[in-house]
Coordinates of C-alpha atoms in Angstrom, one line a residue:
X28 CA 65.0 -29.8 -33.0
X29 CA 63.8 -30.4 -29.4
X30 CA 64.2 -26.7 -28.6
X31 CA 62.2 -25.7 -31.7
X32 CA 59.4 -28.1 -30.8
X33 CA 59.4 -26.7 -27.3
X34 CA 59.1 -23.1 -28.6
X35 CA 56.1 -24.1 -30.8
X36 CA 54.4 -25.8 -27.8
X37 CA 55.0 -22.7 -25.6
X38 CA 53.5 -20.5 -28.4
X39 CA 50.5 -22.7 -28.7
X40 CA 49.9 -22.7 -24.9
X41 CA 50.4 -18.9 -24.9
X42 CA 47.9 -18.5 -27.7
X43 CA 45.4 -20.7 -26.0
X44 CA 45.8 -18.7 -22.8
X45 CA 45.3 -15.4 -24.6
X46 CA 42.1 -16.8 -26.2
X47 CA 40.8 -17.9 -22.9
X48 CA 41.5 -14.5 -21.3
X49 CA 39.9 -12.8 -24.3
X50 CA 36.8 -14.9 -24.1
X51 CA 36.6 -14.3 -20.3
X52 CA 36.9 -10.5 -20.8
X53 CA 34.1 -10.6 -23.5
X54 CA 31.9 -12.6 -21.1
X55 CA 32.5 -10.2 -18.2
X56 CA 31.8 -7.2 -20.6
X57 CA 28.5 -8.7 -21.7
X58 CA 27.3 -9.4 -18.2
X59 CA 29.0 -6.7 -16.1
X60 CA 30.2 -3.8 -18.0
X61 CA 28.3 -2.7 -21.1
X62 CA 28.2 1.0 -21.7
X63 CA 24.8 0.6 -23.4
X64 CA 22.2 1.6 -20.8
X65 CA 19.5 -0.5 -22.3
X66 CA 21.7 -3.6 -22.1
X67 CA 23.6 -2.9 -18.9
X68 CA 20.4 -2.6 -17.1
X69 CA 19.8 -6.3 -17.6
X70 CA 22.4 -7.4 -15.2
X71 CA 21.9 -10.3 -12.9
X72 CA 23.4 -12.1 -9.9
X73 CA 26.0 -10.5 -7.7
X74 CA 25.8 -7.2 -9.5
X75 CA 22.1 -6.8 -8.4
X76 CA 23.0 -4.8 -5.3
X77 CA 24.5 -1.5 -6.0
X78 CA 26.8 0.4 -3.7
X79 CA 24.6 3.4 -2.8
X80 CA 25.1 2.8 0.9
X81 CA 25.8 -0.8 1.1
X82 CA 24.0 -3.9 -0.1
X83 CA 20.5 -4.6 1.3
X84 CA 21.3 -8.3 1.6
X85 CA 25.1 -8.5 1.9
X86 CA 25.7 -5.6 4.3
X87 CA 29.0 -4.8 2.4
X88 CA 30.8 -2.0 4.0
X89 CA 32.7 -0.8 0.9
X90 CA 30.4 2.0 0.1
X91 CA 32.5 5.2 -0.4
X92 CA 31.3 5.9 -4.0
X93 CA 27.7 5.1 -3.1
X94 CA 27.8 7.4 -0.1
X95 CA 29.0 10.3 -2.2
X96 CA 26.3 9.7 -4.7
X97 CA 23.6 9.6 -2.0
X98 CA 24.8 12.9 -0.6
X99 CA 24.8 14.6 -3.9
X100 CA 21.5 13.2 -5.1
X101 CA 19.8 14.5 -2.0
X102 CA 20.6 18.1 -3.1
X103 CA 18.6 17.7 -6.4
X104 CA 21.1 19.9 -8.2
X105 CA 20.4 22.9 -6.0
X106 CA 24.1 23.7 -5.4
X107 CA 25.9 25.3 -8.3
X108 CA 29.2 23.9 -9.4
X109 CA 28.8 20.5 -7.8
X110 CA 30.2 17.6 -9.7
X111 CA 27.4 15.1 -9.7
X112 CA 27.7 11.7 -11.4
X113 CA 24.4 10.2 -12.5
X114 CA 24.2 6.5 -13.4
X115 CA 23.3 5.4 -16.9
X116 CA 21.9 2.2 -15.6
X117 CA 20.9 0.4 -12.4
X118 CA 21.6 -3.3 -11.8
X119 CA 18.7 -5.6 -11.9
X120 CA 17.6 -7.5 -8.8
X121 CA 17.7 -11.3 -9.1
X122 CA 14.6 -13.5 -8.8
X123 CA 14.8 -13.5 -5.0
X124 CA 13.6 -9.9 -5.0
X125 CA 10.9 -10.1 -7.6
X126 CA 8.2 -9.7 -4.9
X127 CA 10.2 -7.9 -2.2
X128 CA 8.6 -5.6 0.3
X129 CA 11.6 -4.1 2.1
X130 CA 9.9 -3.2 5.4
X131 CA 8.0 -6.5 5.6
X132 CA 10.8 -8.8 4.6
X133 CA 11.1 -11.8 7.0
X134 CA 14.5 -12.6 5.7
X135 CA 15.7 -9.2 6.9
X136 CA 14.2 -9.9 10.3
X137 CA 16.1 -13.2 10.6
X138 CA 19.4 -11.6 9.4
X139 CA 19.1 -8.7 11.9
X140 CA 18.2 -11.2 14.6
X141 CA 15.4 -9.1 15.9
X142 CA 13.8 -10.4 19.1
X143 CA 10.1 -10.3 18.2
X144 CA 7.1 -11.8 20.0
X145 CA 5.5 -14.1 17.4
X146 CA 2.4 -14.4 19.6
X147 CA 1.8 -10.7 19.3
X148 CA 2.4 -10.7 15.5
X149 CA 5.4 -8.4 15.8
X150 CA 7.1 -10.2 12.9
X151 CA 4.3 -9.1 10.6
X152 CA 4.7 -5.4 11.5
X153 CA 7.0 -3.0 9.7
X154 CA 10.8 -3.5 10.3
X155 CA 12.7 -1.5 7.7
X156 CA 16.3 -2.1 6.6
X157 CA 18.9 0.4 7.7
X158 CA 20.1 2.7 4.9
X159 CA 23.2 0.6 4.4
X160 CA 21.2 -2.5 4.0
X161 CA 18.7 -1.3 1.4
X162 CA 18.3 -3.0 -1.9
X163 CA 19.6 -0.7 -4.7
X164 CA 18.5 -2.5 -7.9
X165 CA 15.5 -2.5 -10.3
X166 CA 12.9 -5.2 -9.7
X167 CA 12.2 -7.1 -13.0
X168 CA 8.7 -8.4 -13.8
X169 CA 8.3 -12.1 -13.4
X170 CA 8.6 -14.6 -16.3
X171 CA 5.8 -14.1 -18.8
X172 CA 4.5 -10.9 -17.2
X173 CA 1.6 -9.2 -19.1
X174 CA 0.0 -5.8 -18.7
X175 CA -2.7 -6.4 -16.1
X176 CA -6.3 -7.1 -17.2
X177 CA -8.4 -3.9 -17.1
X178 CA -11.1 -3.0 -14.6
X179 CA -13.9 -4.1 -14.2
X180 CA -12.9 -7.4 -15.8
X181 CA -9.9 -7.6 -13.5
X182 CA -12.3 -8.0 -10.5
X183 CA -12.9 -11.6 -11.6
X184 CA -9.7 -12.7 -13.3
X185 CA -5.9 -11.9 -13.5
X186 CA -3.0 -13.3 -15.4
X187 CA -1.4 -16.2 -13.6
X188 CA 2.0 -15.2 -14.9
X189 CA 1.8 -11.9 -13.0
X190 CA 1.3 -13.5 -9.7
X191 CA 2.4 -17.2 -10.1
X192 CA 1.1 -18.4 -6.8
X193 CA -1.7 -21.0 -6.8
X194 CA -1.4 -22.1 -3.1
X195 CA -4.6 -20.4 -2.1
X196 CA -6.5 -22.0 -4.9
X197 CA -5.7 -25.4 -3.5
X198 CA -5.9 -24.5 0.2
X199 CA -9.3 -22.7 -0.2
X200 CA -10.7 -24.9 -3.0
X201 CA -13.9 -25.5 -1.0
X202 CA -14.4 -21.8 -0.3
X203 CA -14.3 -20.3 -3.8
X204 CA -11.6 -17.8 -3.1
X205 CA -9.8 -18.4 -6.4
X206 CA -9.6 -21.0 -9.2
X207 CA -6.8 -21.6 -11.7
X208 CA -8.0 -21.8 -15.3
X209 CA -5.4 -22.0 -18.0
X210 CA -3.3 -18.9 -18.0
X211 CA -5.6 -17.0 -15.7
X212 CA -6.6 -17.1 -12.0
X213 CA -10.3 -16.4 -11.5
X214 CA -12.1 -15.1 -8.5
X215 CA -15.7 -16.5 -8.0
X216 CA -16.3 -14.0 -5.1
X217 CA -16.3 -16.6 -2.4
X218 CA -14.9 -16.4 1.1
X219 CA -14.5 -18.6 4.2
X220 CA -18.0 -17.6 5.5
X221 CA -19.6 -16.7 2.2
X222 CA -19.0 -19.6 -0.1
X223 CA -21.9 -18.6 -2.3
X224 CA -20.6 -15.2 -3.1
X225 CA -19.7 -11.9 -1.4
X226 CA -22.6 -10.1 -3.1
X227 CA -25.2 -12.3 -1.3
X228 CA -23.3 -12.0 2.0
X229 CA -23.2 -8.2 1.8
X230 CA -26.9 -8.1 1.1
X231 CA -27.6 -10.3 4.1
X232 CA -25.7 -7.9 6.4
X233 CA -27.7 -5.0 5.0
X234 CA -30.9 -7.0 5.6
X235 CA -29.9 -7.8 9.2
X236 CA -29.5 -4.0 9.8
X237 CA -32.8 -3.3 8.1
X238 CA -31.2 -1.0 5.5
X239 CA -33.5 -0.1 2.6
X240 CA -33.3 -2.3 -0.5
X241 CA -30.8 -4.5 1.3
X242 CA -28.1 -2.0 0.2
X243 CA -25.3 -1.7 2.7
X244 CA -24.6 1.9 1.8
X245 CA -27.7 2.9 3.8
X246 CA -28.6 5.7 1.4
X247 CA -25.0 7.0 1.5
X248 CA -24.6 7.0 5.3
X249 CA -22.2 4.0 5.2
X250 CA -19.3 4.8 2.9
X251 CA -15.9 3.7 4.4
X252 CA -15.3 0.1 5.5
X253 CA -12.4 -1.6 7.2
X254 CA -12.0 -5.3 6.2
X255 CA -9.4 -7.0 8.5
X256 CA -8.0 -10.3 7.5
X257 CA -9.5 -9.7 4.0
X258 CA -8.1 -12.7 2.1
X259 CA -8.1 -11.8 -1.6
X260 CA -10.5 -8.9 -0.9
X261 CA -13.6 -10.2 -2.6
X262 CA -15.7 -8.5 0.2
X263 CA -14.2 -5.1 -0.7
X264 CA -14.5 -5.9 -4.4
X265 CA -18.3 -6.4 -4.3
X266 CA -18.8 -3.4 -2.0
X267 CA -17.6 -1.0 -4.8
X268 CA -20.9 -1.4 -6.8
X269 CA -22.7 0.0 -3.8
X270 CA -20.6 3.1 -3.6
X271 CA -18.7 1.8 -0.6
X272 CA -14.9 1.8 -0.5
X273 CA -13.1 -0.7 1.8
X274 CA -9.6 -0.6 3.2
X275 CA -8.8 -4.3 2.9
X276 CA -6.0 -5.3 5.2
X277 CA -4.0 -8.6 5.6
X278 CA -0.5 -9.4 6.7
X279 CA 2.3 -10.8 4.5
X280 CA 1.8 -14.3 6.0
X281 CA 1.4 -17.9 5.0
X282 CA -1.7 -17.1 2.9
X283 CA 0.6 -16.3 0.0
X284 CA 0.2 -12.9 -1.8
X285 CA -3.4 -12.3 -0.9
X286 CA -2.9 -8.5 -0.9
X287 CA -1.0 -8.7 -4.1
X288 CA -3.9 -10.5 -5.7
X289 CA -6.3 -7.8 -4.4
X290 CA -4.3 -5.0 -5.9
X291 CA -3.7 -6.9 -9.2
X292 CA -7.5 -7.2 -9.3
X293 CA -7.8 -3.4 -8.9
X294 CA -9.2 -3.5 -5.3
X295 CA -8.0 -1.1 -2.6
X296 CA -5.8 -3.0 -0.2
X297 CA -2.9 -2.6 2.2
X298 CA -0.4 -4.9 3.9
X299 CA -0.7 -4.7 7.7
X300 CA -1.6 -6.5 10.9
X301 CA -3.3 -6.0 14.2
X302 CA -0.2 -6.5 16.3
X303 CA 1.3 -4.1 18.8
X304 CA 1.2 -0.8 17.0
X305 CA -1.8 1.3 15.9
X306 CA -2.8 0.9 12.3
X307 CA -1.9 3.9 10.2
X308 CA -5.4 5.3 10.1
X309 CA -6.9 8.2 12.1
X310 CA -9.6 7.8 14.7
X311 CA -13.2 7.7 13.6
X312 CA -12.4 6.7 10.0
X313 CA -14.8 3.8 9.2
X314 CA -18.5 3.3 9.4
X315 CA -18.1 -0.5 9.4
X316 CA -15.4 -2.9 10.4
X317 CA -15.6 -6.5 9.2
X318 CA -14.0 -9.8 10.1
X319 CA -15.0 -13.0 8.4
X320 CA -13.1 -15.9 10.0
X321 CA -10.1 -13.6 10.3
X322 CA -8.5 -15.8 12.9
X323 CA -7.7 -12.9 15.3
X324 CA -7.8 -13.6 19.0
X325 CA -9.9 -10.6 20.1
X326 CA -9.6 -11.5 23.8
X327 CA -5.9 -11.2 24.0
X328 CA -4.3 -8.5 26.1
X329 CA -7.6 -7.5 27.7
X330 CA -9.2 -6.8 24.3
X331 CA -6.5 -4.5 23.0
X332 CA -7.2 -5.3 19.4
X333 CA -10.9 -4.7 19.8
X334 CA -10.0 -1.3 21.4
X335 CA -8.0 -0.5 18.2
X336 CA -11.2 -1.2 16.1
X337 CA -13.1 1.0 18.5
X338 CA -10.7 3.8 17.9
X339 CA -11.1 3.4 14.1
X340 CA -15.0 3.3 14.2
X341 CA -17.1 6.4 13.9
X342 CA -19.9 7.1 16.4
X343 CA -22.6 4.5 15.8
X344 CA -20.2 2.4 13.7
X345 CA -20.7 -1.3 13.2
X346 CA -18.5 -4.4 13.6
X347 CA -19.7 -7.3 11.6
X348 CA -18.2 -10.6 12.9
X349 CA -18.6 -13.9 11.1
X350 CA -17.0 -16.7 13.0
X351 CA -17.8 -20.0 14.8
X352 CA -17.9 -18.2 18.1
X353 CA -21.0 -16.4 16.9
X354 CA -23.0 -19.5 16.3
X355 CA -21.1 -22.8 17.3
X356 CA -22.2 -24.6 20.5
X357 CA -19.1 -26.5 21.5
X358 CA -17.6 -25.7 24.9
X359 CA -14.6 -23.6 23.7
X360 CA -16.6 -21.5 21.3
X361 CA -19.2 -20.8 23.9
X362 CA -16.5 -19.7 26.4
X363 CA -15.0 -17.3 23.8
X364 CA -18.5 -16.0 23.0
X365 CA -19.3 -15.3 26.7
X366 CA -16.0 -13.6 27.3
X367 CA -16.2 -11.5 24.1
X368 CA -19.8 -10.5 24.9
X369 CA -18.8 -9.3 28.3
X370 CA -15.9 -7.4 27.0
X371 CA -17.8 -5.5 24.3
X372 CA -20.6 -4.8 26.8
X373 CA -18.0 -3.0 29.0
X374 CA -16.9 -1.1 25.9
X375 CA -20.5 0.0 25.5
X376 CA -21.1 -1.9 22.3
X377 CA -24.6 -3.4 21.8
X378 CA -25.8 -6.2 19.5
X379 CA -27.5 -4.6 16.5
X380 CA -28.3 -8.0 14.9
X381 CA -27.4 -11.6 15.1
X382 CA -28.3 -14.3 12.6
X383 CA -26.8 -17.7 11.7
X384 CA -23.0 -17.2 11.5
X385 CA -22.8 -13.5 12.0
X386 CA -23.2 -11.0 14.8
X387 CA -23.1 -7.2 14.3
X388 CA -22.2 -5.0 17.2
X389 CA -22.8 -1.2 17.2
X390 CA -20.6 1.4 18.8
X391 CA -22.5 4.1 20.9
X392 CA -23.4 7.5 19.4
X393 CA -22.5 9.5 22.5
X394 CA -20.4 9.4 25.6
X395 CA -23.4 8.7 27.8
X396 CA -22.7 5.0 28.3
X397 CA -19.1 5.6 29.1
X398 CA -20.0 8.1 31.8
X399 CA -22.5 5.8 33.3
X400 CA -20.1 2.9 33.8
X401 CA -19.2 1.8 37.4
X402 CA -15.9 3.5 38.6
X403 CA -12.9 1.3 37.9
X404 CA -14.6 -0.5 34.9
X405 CA -12.1 -1.8 32.4
X406 CA -11.1 -0.9 29.8
X407 CA -10.8 2.7 31.0
X408 CA -11.3 5.8 29.0
X409 CA -8.2 7.3 27.4
X410 CA -6.7 10.3 29.1
X411 CA -6.9 13.8 27.7
X412 CA -3.2 13.6 26.8
X413 CA -3.8 10.7 24.4
X414 CA -3.9 11.7 20.7
X415 CA -6.2 9.2 18.9
X416 CA -4.9 10.4 15.6
X417 CA -1.2 9.7 16.3
X418 CA -0.5 6.5 14.5
X419 CA 3.0 6.2 13.0
X420 CA 5.0 3.8 15.2
X421 CA 2.6 4.5 18.1
X422 CA 1.7 1.5 20.4
X423 CA -1.9 0.6 20.8
X424 CA -3.5 2.0 24.0
X425 CA -5.7 -0.3 26.2
X426 CA -8.3 2.4 26.6
X427 CA -11.5 3.7 25.0
X428 CA -11.3 6.9 23.0
X429 CA -14.2 9.1 24.1
X430 CA -15.9 11.5 21.6
X431 CA -15.2 15.2 21.3
X432 CA -17.9 17.6 22.7
X433 CA -19.0 18.2 19.1
X434 CA -19.5 14.5 18.3
X435 CA -21.2 13.9 21.6
X436 CA -23.6 16.9 21.1
X437 CA -24.4 16.0 17.5
X438 CA -24.8 12.3 18.2
X439 CA -22.4 11.3 15.5
X440 CA -19.8 12.7 13.1
X441 CA -22.1 15.2 11.4
X442 CA -21.0 14.0 7.9
X443 CA -23.2 14.4 4.8
X444 CA -24.2 11.2 3.0
X445 CA -22.1 10.1 0.1
X446 CA -21.5 11.6 -2.4
X447 CA -22.3 15.0 -0.9
X448 CA -19.6 14.4 1.8
X449 CA -16.9 14.4 -0.8
X450 CA -17.4 18.1 -1.5
X451 CA -18.9 19.3 1.8
X452 CA -16.5 20.8 4.4
X453 CA -16.3 18.2 7.2
X454 CA -16.6 19.4 10.9
X455 CA -13.1 18.2 11.7
X456 CA -11.7 20.8 9.2
X457 CA -11.8 23.2 12.2
X458 CA -9.1 21.1 13.9
X459 CA -6.6 22.6 11.5
X460 CA -7.9 26.2 11.5
X461 CA -9.1 25.8 7.9
X462 CA -12.2 27.7 6.9
X463 CA -14.9 26.4 4.5
X464 CA -13.7 29.0 2.0
X465 CA -10.1 27.6 2.2
X466 CA -11.5 24.1 1.7
X467 CA -13.5 25.1 -1.4
X468 CA -10.5 27.0 -2.9
X469 CA -8.3 23.9 -2.4
X470 CA -10.9 21.8 -4.2
X471 CA -11.2 24.2 -7.1
X472 CA -7.4 24.5 -7.4
X473 CA -6.9 20.7 -7.6
X474 CA -9.9 20.4 -10.0
X475 CA -8.0 22.6 -12.5
X476 CA -4.7 20.8 -11.9
X477 CA -6.2 17.4 -12.5
X478 CA -7.9 18.6 -15.7
X479 CA -4.5 19.8 -16.9
X480 CA -2.9 16.4 -15.9
X481 CA -5.4 14.6 -18.1
X482 CA -4.7 16.9 -21.0
X483 CA -1.1 16.0 -20.7
X484 CA -1.8 12.3 -20.3
X485 CA -4.6 12.0 -23.0
X486 CA -2.3 11.0 -25.9
X487 CA -1.2 8.0 -23.9
X488 CA -4.2 6.7 -22.0
X489 CA -7.8 5.6 -22.6
X490 CA -10.7 5.5 -20.2
X491 CA -9.6 2.1 -18.7
X492 CA -5.8 2.6 -18.6
X493 CA -5.6 3.6 -15.0
X494 CA -7.2 1.9 -12.0
X495 CA -4.9 1.9 -8.9
X496 CA -3.7 5.5 -8.2
X497 CA -1.6 6.8 -5.3
X498 CA -1.4 10.5 -4.2
X499 CA 1.9 10.5 -2.4
X500 CA 1.2 13.7 -0.5
X501 CA -2.6 14.0 -0.3
X502 CA -3.1 17.0 2.1
X503 CA -7.0 17.3 2.1
X504 CA -7.6 14.7 -0.6
X505 CA -8.7 17.2 -3.2
X506 CA -6.6 15.5 -5.9
X507 CA -8.6 12.3 -5.3
X508 CA -11.9 14.2 -5.1
X509 CA -11.2 15.6 -8.6
X510 CA -11.1 12.0 -9.9
X511 CA -14.6 11.2 -8.7
X512 CA -16.1 10.7 -12.1
X513 CA -13.3 8.4 -13.3
X514 CA -13.3 4.6 -12.8
X515 CA -10.4 4.5 -10.4
X516 CA -9.5 4.6 -6.7
X517 CA -6.9 6.6 -4.9
X518 CA -4.6 5.6 -2.0
X519 CA -4.2 9.0 -0.3
X520 CA -0.9 9.1 1.6
X521 CA -0.3 11.8 4.3
X522 CA 3.2 12.4 5.8
X523 CA 3.7 11.0 9.2
X524 CA 5.3 14.2 10.6
X525 CA 2.9 16.8 9.1
X526 CA -0.7 18.0 9.9
X527 CA -2.9 15.0 10.5
X528 CA -5.1 15.7 7.6
X529 CA -5.8 12.1 6.8
X530 CA -9.0 12.3 9.0
X531 CA -10.3 14.9 6.5
X532 CA -9.6 12.5 3.7
X533 CA -11.7 9.8 5.5
X534 CA -14.4 12.3 6.4
X535 CA -14.7 13.0 2.7
X536 CA -15.4 9.3 2.0
X537 CA -12.0 8.5 0.7
X538 CA -9.3 6.2 2.0
X539 CA -5.6 6.5 2.6
X540 CA -2.7 5.9 5.0
X541 CA 0.1 7.7 6.9
X542 CA 3.6 7.1 5.6
X543 CA 7.2 8.3 5.8
X544 CA 8.7 8.3 2.3
X545 CA 12.2 7.8 3.7
X546 CA 11.0 4.2 4.0
X547 CA 9.5 1.7 1.6
X548 CA 5.7 1.6 1.3
X549 CA 3.7 -1.5 2.5
X550 CA 2.8 -2.9 -0.8
X551 CA 4.1 -5.5 -3.3
X552 CA 6.0 -4.5 -6.5
X553 CA 4.0 -3.5 -9.5
X554 CA 0.8 -2.5 -7.8
X555 CA 0.0 1.0 -8.9
X556 CA -0.9 2.5 -12.3
X557 CA -0.3 6.1 -11.4
X558 CA 1.8 7.9 -8.8
X559 CA 1.2 11.6 -8.1
X560 CA 4.2 13.2 -6.3
X561 CA 3.5 16.8 -5.2
X562 CA 6.6 18.4 -3.5
X563 CA 7.5 15.0 -2.0
X564 CA 11.2 15.2 -2.8
X565 CA 12.0 18.4 -0.9
X566 CA 10.2 16.8 2.1
X567 CA 12.5 13.8 2.3
X568 CA 15.5 16.0 1.6
X569 CA 14.8 18.0 4.7
X570 CA 14.9 14.7 6.6
X571 CA 18.3 13.8 5.2
X572 CA 16.9 11.0 3.0
X573 CA 18.0 10.1 -0.5
X574 CA 16.1 11.2 -3.6
X575 CA 17.6 8.3 -5.5
X576 CA 16.2 5.8 -3.0
X577 CA 12.8 7.4 -3.4
X578 CA 13.0 7.0 -7.2
X579 CA 13.9 3.3 -6.8
X580 CA 10.9 2.9 -4.5
X581 CA 8.6 4.6 -6.9
X582 CA 9.8 2.3 -9.6
X583 CA 9.2 -0.7 -7.3
X584 CA 5.5 0.0 -6.7
X585 CA 4.7 1.3 -10.2
X586 CA 3.4 -1.2 -12.8
X587 CA 5.1 -1.5 -16.1
X588 CA 3.6 1.0 -18.5
X589 CA 2.4 3.0 -15.5
X590 CA 2.7 6.8 -15.1
X591 CA 4.2 9.2 -12.6
X592 CA 3.1 12.9 -12.3
X593 CA 5.8 14.9 -10.5
X594 CA 4.7 18.4 -9.5
X595 CA 7.7 20.3 -8.1
X596 CA 10.3 23.0 -8.6
X597 CA 12.7 23.1 -11.6
X598 CA 15.7 21.6 -9.7
X599 CA 13.7 18.6 -8.7
X600 CA 12.4 18.0 -12.2
X601 CA 16.0 18.3 -13.6
X602 CA 17.2 15.8 -10.9
X603 CA 14.6 13.3 -11.9
X604 CA 15.4 13.7 -15.6
X605 CA 19.0 12.6 -15.0
X606 CA 17.7 9.2 -13.9
X607 CA 15.2 8.5 -16.7
X608 CA 17.5 6.2 -18.7
X609 CA 18.8 4.3 -15.7
X610 CA 15.2 3.6 -14.5
X611 CA 13.8 2.7 -18.0
X612 CA 11.4 5.7 -17.7
X613 CA 10.3 7.9 -20.6
X614 CA 9.4 11.6 -20.5
X615 CA 5.8 12.0 -21.7
X616 CA 5.1 15.7 -21.2
X617 CA 6.1 18.8 -19.2
X618 CA 3.6 21.5 -18.1
X619 CA 4.5 25.1 -17.3
X620 CA 2.5 28.1 -16.0
X621 CA 1.1 28.9 -19.5
X622 CA -0.4 25.4 -19.9
X623 CA -1.5 24.8 -16.2
X624 CA -4.1 27.2 -14.8
X625 CA -3.5 25.7 -11.4
X626 CA 0.2 26.5 -11.4
X627 CA 1.7 27.6 -8.0
X628 CA 4.7 29.9 -8.3
X629 CA 7.7 28.1 -9.9
X630 CA 6.2 24.6 -9.7
X631 CA 6.4 22.5 -12.9
X632 CA 4.6 19.4 -13.9
X633 CA 6.6 16.5 -15.3
X634 CA 4.8 13.4 -16.6
X635 CA 6.7 10.1 -17.0
X636 CA 5.9 6.6 -18.2
X637 CA 7.6 3.4 -17.0
X638 CA 8.7 1.2 -19.9
X639 CA 7.9 -2.5 -20.0
X640 CA 11.2 -4.2 -20.0
X641 CA 12.5 -7.7 -19.4
X642 CA 15.7 -9.4 -18.5
X643 CA 17.1 -11.7 -21.1
X644 CA 15.7 -14.7 -19.3
X645 CA 12.1 -13.3 -18.9
X646 CA 12.2 -11.9 -22.5
X647 CA 12.9 -15.3 -23.9
X648 CA 10.1 -16.8 -21.8
X649 CA 7.7 -14.1 -23.1
X650 CA 8.6 -14.7 -26.7

């Protein structure tokens, strides 16, 4: 009897144990092992860092499988007979990564124990994770994410759920930067020194310079602007109606997500800082630089940061500076004003106008002033061995970049007013040995190609679908030029190790940056509506970088429901197709030589759309 009761008890305990194990296995299957790509992509927690190298955060060394996948993926299926395993799903990053910018991640800096000079803003400069520490997961949209409001309405309001940060609305409540109203964040157009609106402030600058009709574009002669310390980029937003395009720049600092707000609004913007390295723009790119209470110490390091602005300004370019030093009368402000005035005078800048809170300096048109300075005057002129267009990872130089003989003789850059400069061969074209005929043929070729792109996209888009566009390999900027009649702007990206054609892009009245696609781009997740990738994958393959990493980076910066146009050879297209399911991408169209009059050899066109997907948590919140 006792033995029988003992057997029954053991059987009950065994059955209970089996049930617990079964429930545990079901739980693990649901969260860690589903074969369904659509479900298994919605993983969370520790599975969010895939072994494709090793974890971006954990630095796990167990990466044999991932290493093999990286090596095979780089070959884009070019080697016959190779056994390549393509993932059916990628894990999903947890909430800590929802706004990650891999090369501007302060957590990474702390983990790597980098010794950076905080006074020189080095911690706001790019510091990219090593390959074995990259994130390898898909970044989910935040809770309640909605397709962004369309331009031009987006200039004035965005969905709060898309960027759930209201810190600036409270901190700058007296300056009209932004206001929270219900489920939206609104932008009245104010700034630290233009509480009553950027439009009135812009008109006042034009009035100070005696430009006709108080229009800052000066009849097309002022087209490209650099706004440093831009806040939420309302200055750049209100310039657009005057046919002026601004590169709005701010660091990823305590003013939470200001560049993310700018891009969500549909305003050109870039994450960066005046620190120790040159900004990724060529010399003589901007007609106007602007700083409205940007809190930059322009006197530091013998004026090194002002010399960087000088490098970026065109002959005769302006620097509009709105700050207490320009008008306040207390002892410290007066000291700064005296020292700054002395410095810019030695740089051969002159005061073009000064009124109330703003002073506008102008850079000389020729080298005459530089040559007339007393011997030994500082800052010195840069030597002939200095390349003012070398920018990627190059330290700022404490010297003045003199003009070329052409610019000196012509008393300026010799550019046509906008919009004629978009299609007129710029003088610096000769730096590359390109003829006017080659320039015009390039423009015609990309005009045909873009027309074909829109034919392929037309079933999926309307006139206001696309706003923020990136050309990942811009060359002369003719892709962007072909979009001139569409209500969108293009970030033209030029490879850091190729011909320095970005100066041609700026001479055409467009904007862009230098970049290495082996690294993450300096932007927040979900900031571009369309990516154009022309032969980008073979370029990074030659550098030994991973095509899979590039796909994940493209997914990071692309908005849900956004598009990718890949123009490349058949093996690259086939490589990308293998990852569509894992990335939640959908093939839209494929173009071949018969459908594309601008086809080049064996290049194909592949159009993709990113699906809007949610994790189980964010999906419940959206419902």
